[in-house]
Coordinates of C-alpha atoms and ligand atoms in Angstrom, one line a residue:
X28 CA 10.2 -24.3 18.1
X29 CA 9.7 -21.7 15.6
X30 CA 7.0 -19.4 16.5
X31 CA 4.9 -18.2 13.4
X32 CA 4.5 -14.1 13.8
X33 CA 0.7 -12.5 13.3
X34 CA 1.8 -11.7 9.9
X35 CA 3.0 -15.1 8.4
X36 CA -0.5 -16.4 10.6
X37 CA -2.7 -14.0 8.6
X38 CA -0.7 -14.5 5.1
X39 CA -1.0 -18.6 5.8
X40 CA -5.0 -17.8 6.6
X41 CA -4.7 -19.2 10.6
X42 CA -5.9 -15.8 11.4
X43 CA -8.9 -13.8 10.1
X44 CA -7.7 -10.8 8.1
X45 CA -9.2 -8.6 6.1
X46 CA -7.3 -9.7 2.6
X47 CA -6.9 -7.3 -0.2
X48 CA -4.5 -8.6 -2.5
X49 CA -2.2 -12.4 -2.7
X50 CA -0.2 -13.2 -5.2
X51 CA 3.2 -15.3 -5.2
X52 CA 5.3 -12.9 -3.5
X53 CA 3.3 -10.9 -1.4
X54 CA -0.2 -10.6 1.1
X55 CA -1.7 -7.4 1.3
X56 CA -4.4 -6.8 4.2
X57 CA -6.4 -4.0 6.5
X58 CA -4.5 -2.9 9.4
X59 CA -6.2 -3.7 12.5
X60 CA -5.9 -0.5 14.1
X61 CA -6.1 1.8 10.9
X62 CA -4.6 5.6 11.2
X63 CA -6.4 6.5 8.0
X64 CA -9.6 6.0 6.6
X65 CA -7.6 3.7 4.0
X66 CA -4.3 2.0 5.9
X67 CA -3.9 -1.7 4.1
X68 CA 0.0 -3.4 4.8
X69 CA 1.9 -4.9 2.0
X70 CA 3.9 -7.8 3.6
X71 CA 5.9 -10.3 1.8
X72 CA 5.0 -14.2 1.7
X73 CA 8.4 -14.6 3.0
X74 CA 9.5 -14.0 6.9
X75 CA 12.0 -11.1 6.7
X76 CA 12.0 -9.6 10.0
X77 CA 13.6 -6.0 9.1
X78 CA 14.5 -3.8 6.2
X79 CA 18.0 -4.2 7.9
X80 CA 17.7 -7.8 6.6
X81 CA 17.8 -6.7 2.8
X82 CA 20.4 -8.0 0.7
X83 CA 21.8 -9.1 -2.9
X84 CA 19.9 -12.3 -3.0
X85 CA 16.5 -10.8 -1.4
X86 CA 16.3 -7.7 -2.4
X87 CA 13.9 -7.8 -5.5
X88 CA 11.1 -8.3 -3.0
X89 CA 10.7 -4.8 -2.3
X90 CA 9.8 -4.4 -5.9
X91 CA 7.5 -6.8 -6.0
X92 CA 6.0 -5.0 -2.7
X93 CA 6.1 -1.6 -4.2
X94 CA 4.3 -2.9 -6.9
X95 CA 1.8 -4.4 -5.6
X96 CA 1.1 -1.2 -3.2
X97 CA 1.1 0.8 -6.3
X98 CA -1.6 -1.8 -7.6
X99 CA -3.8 -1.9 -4.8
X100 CA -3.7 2.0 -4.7
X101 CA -5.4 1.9 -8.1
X102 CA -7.6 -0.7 -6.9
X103 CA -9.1 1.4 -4.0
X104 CA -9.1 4.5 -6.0
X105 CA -6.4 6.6 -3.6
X106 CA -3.9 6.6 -6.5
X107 CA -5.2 9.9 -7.6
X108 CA -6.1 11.6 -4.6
X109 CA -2.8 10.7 -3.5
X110 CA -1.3 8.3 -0.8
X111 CA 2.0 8.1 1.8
X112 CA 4.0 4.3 1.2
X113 CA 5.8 3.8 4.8
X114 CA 7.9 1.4 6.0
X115 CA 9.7 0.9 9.7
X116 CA 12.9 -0.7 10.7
X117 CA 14.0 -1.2 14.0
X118 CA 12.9 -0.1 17.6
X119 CA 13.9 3.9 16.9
X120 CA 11.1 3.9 13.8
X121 CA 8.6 2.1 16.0
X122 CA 8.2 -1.3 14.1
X123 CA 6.1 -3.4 16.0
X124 CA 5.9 -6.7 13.8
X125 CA 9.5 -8.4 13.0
X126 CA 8.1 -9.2 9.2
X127 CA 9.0 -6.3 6.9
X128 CA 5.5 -4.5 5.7
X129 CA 4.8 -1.7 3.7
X130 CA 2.3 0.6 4.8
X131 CA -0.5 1.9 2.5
X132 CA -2.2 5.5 4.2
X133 CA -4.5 7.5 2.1
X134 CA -8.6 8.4 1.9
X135 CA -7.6 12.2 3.4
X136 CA -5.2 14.6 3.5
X137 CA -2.4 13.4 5.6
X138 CA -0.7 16.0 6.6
X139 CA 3.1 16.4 6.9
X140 CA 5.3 13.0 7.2
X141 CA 6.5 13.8 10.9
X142 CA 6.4 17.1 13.2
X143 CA 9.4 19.5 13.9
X144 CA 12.2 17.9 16.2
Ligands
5GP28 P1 4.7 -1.1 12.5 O1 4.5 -0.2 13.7 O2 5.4 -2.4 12.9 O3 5.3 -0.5 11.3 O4 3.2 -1.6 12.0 C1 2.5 -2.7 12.5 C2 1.1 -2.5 12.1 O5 0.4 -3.7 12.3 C3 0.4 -1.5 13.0 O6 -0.1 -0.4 12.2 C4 -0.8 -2.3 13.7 O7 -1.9 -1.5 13.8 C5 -0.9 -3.5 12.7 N1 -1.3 -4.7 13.4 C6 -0.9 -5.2 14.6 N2 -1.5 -6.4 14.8 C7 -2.3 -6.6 13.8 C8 -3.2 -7.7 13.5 O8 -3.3 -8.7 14.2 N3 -3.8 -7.7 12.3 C9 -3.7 -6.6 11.5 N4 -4.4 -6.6 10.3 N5 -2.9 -5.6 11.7 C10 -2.2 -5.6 12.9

């Protein structure tokens, strides 16, 4: 049986999010457990489980993500103050969900993208 994951549940409304942007191609939403005072994921309308799934024939939906992200950024007034886009693949970046989503973190400074190795 094909399990749906939390993301396809909240972009097909099963599940209480809080929504921020829809259109055709992609849901945008809150994240649950938000690591700035503005963290909203982009995800597409389609299951793709990781970046390492992007190809010819899908690739255009990472436009269509950026885009919207770029949108939504305007339309919560970070797109000035600035804003870090993030995405995780695979177990080494920490992706928790297998459905490709585009993080949106702004509303403070953010400090630098990762710490000294
Ligand atoms: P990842 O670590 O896979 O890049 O990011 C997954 C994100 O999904 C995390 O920031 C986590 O807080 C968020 N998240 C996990 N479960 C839920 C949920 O049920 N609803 C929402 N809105 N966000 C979730």
């Amino acid at each position: 049986m094909n399990q749906d994951n939390i993301f396809q549940k909240i972009i097909n409304k099963k599940i209480k999010s809080e929504l921020i942007y829809q259109d055709q191609y992609v849901t945008a939403f809150k994240d649950l457990f938000p690591k700035a005072p503005i963290h909203i994921l982009v995800v597409p309308n389609i299951l793709i489980t990781s970046l390492d799934e992007i190809n010819q024939k899908n690739k255009k939906i990472l436009m269509y993500m950026y885009y919207a992200a770029i949108k939504i950024t305007r339309m919560v007034k970070i797109n000035i103050s600035g804003y870090r886009l993030i995405m995780n693949c695979n177990p080494d970046s920490g992706q928790e969900i297998q459905h490709i989503h585009l993080h949106i973190l702004g509303g403070q400074y953010l400090g630098p993208i990762l710490s000294k190795i």
